[in-house]
Amino acid sequence: MADTIDPKQDLETLATWGTEHLEQVIAIDSQSDESSRTIPSTEGQRRLSDHLRRHFEALGFDSEQDDFANLLVRIPANAEGPAVALMVHMDTAHGTQAVPRLERLEKWDGSRIPYPRNDRLQVTSAAYPYLEHFVGDDVLHGPGDFPVGLDDKLGMAELMTLARILRENPEIPHGEIFLVFRPDEEIGRMAAVEGLAETLEKKGVRFGYTVDGIVPFEINTENFNASRGRVRIAGRPFTPPGDRRVTLAVTGVNTHGATAKAEGYLNATIVFARAMGALESRRDFAPVDFETDPLLEANARITFAVAGDEAEAALLAAFRSQLEPHVARGAHVEVAARAGPQPGESDAAVRLARHLRRFLFSSGVHPLLAEESEGFEGYSAPHRVSRQGDVLVLDYRLRDFDPAGLKKREDHLREVCAAHGLPVEIADQYVNMGPALARHPELVRFAEEALRAIGRTPEKMPIRGGTGVDPFLERGIPVANLGTGYFAPESEKELTSRQNIARHARWLTHLVQQIVR
């Protein structure tokens, strides 16, 4: 049987195309909004869908767009074989910001990357061995103070580059291909794609791939089972010590739960709990408010009542002690404001601190936190605090590959809360796709053979997150996930490289050929 065909364009040309495509889509703000009742949850996603429709129409490909802004681009077959869908999501995580272009560091040697708006970051290949993937490449990154949305706009750029390759290389054989761009994956809005799944089934799509992974050339056929825990902590009026109110701005270490251990994720909720533990014997201060940064979840503003300079100094020292090992990753604390007593103060933040400490020192599940977990291990992560009147609402991510393990984590959280009279709500989010994909080993085989054709080694690993494919699995369309190749998802440190985009576009080019061999 004949070998698969490589594009006639060289790697530099493909890298130029891919970079152009990536910069087009990151310039459009398409973060989703879980508080919105609409689909898509933000108009930016609809604008991005319209941009993509025009882009593919200019290449000569027909497309369909539904009321939810799902975009389906058809690349007609030129060889016999099953129809396949290649999917990405258009939304980015809350806190992402659009940028008109990316910073470029040519032929990166692994030394410190100069993020122009964040000189605290010490991102080197020595500090993060994973970055060896990009040494020698032309690195692309954002300004360093917010994520730019490589999840999943990098996958989007790679699909755009694939389409251009197939247009410019008509001799490359492939079956019918549907490029799928969907909204609201980040907020788990499955209703957005239920109609899309039905449409793909009617069009005869046999299987598909999401192009939404992190590690270069990874292949995934399992993902977490996931639930959300929500704890409501009511406050009662109290008289805190002192007449000074000090607000600390705490910057943790932001990254996705998938890479939390490797990148040293650190949430302000954990910093807060540990600092309070270190100061347990003191009575000259008390927390009176806590609010997670609405854009970057690892950060928070925490207000304390303090009785004098010594109390304030001790408070700052306790937080700095917790953050000091993480300074090179951007962690720090500073006094954001000072004020006098405020009306209507309650002890909800005091109770929050107690609950978090009890949770951290409880037994029943291991590992406990995202930053302690890797591979096929699960976690239970308190990650966000919001205020509803006198009630502080604390959200947990509960994750495990084993359904029984997830139930154990849910029960553990219930037990910790019940022991102290706190109400908790548990809501299902998504399930592991592994059992459904175990019956379709060809998905892995096609991707592995395509990698061998370009001289690369596959990385088979689980997704430490989800891909929102449940509606497709329910329609009998098995969907595996492929890597896109970047660093620090949903973090201000996000980066990829020009050459990485080109290599992944080549992989996809050989993948669609393997499917018709």
XYZ file of N, CA and C in Angstrom, residues 240-242 279-286 305 307 311:
42
model
N -15.224 42.251 65.097
C -13.843 41.811 64.921
C -12.874 42.703 65.697
N -11.648 42.247 65.915
C -10.678 43.041 66.676
C -10.181 44.242 65.865
N -9.875 45.328 66.571
C -9.206 46.464 65.956
C -10.114 47.325 65.111
N -1.247 31.209 62.079
C -1.533 32.295 63.018
C -2.664 31.925 63.982
N -2.902 30.651 64.151
C -4.071 30.185 64.892
C -4.140 30.728 66.324
N -3.009 30.930 66.949
C -3.011 31.345 68.353
C -3.244 32.847 68.542
N -3.188 33.626 67.488
C -3.332 35.087 67.613
C -4.806 35.477 67.652
N -5.095 36.545 68.408
C -6.462 37.049 68.526
C -6.551 38.529 68.127
N -5.505 39.032 67.482
C -5.488 40.455 67.144
C -5.799 40.714 65.667
N -6.400 39.748 65.008
C -6.871 39.952 63.641
C -7.977 38.944 63.364
N -8.758 39.172 62.292
C -9.787 38.216 61.853
C -10.143 38.529 60.406
N -9.722 42.382 59.576
C -9.723 43.346 60.667
C -8.458 43.108 61.470
N -5.687 44.640 64.608
C -5.521 45.525 65.763
C -4.066 45.969 65.850
N 0.003 43.244 64.311
C -0.913 42.258 63.743
C -0.831 42.257 62.215
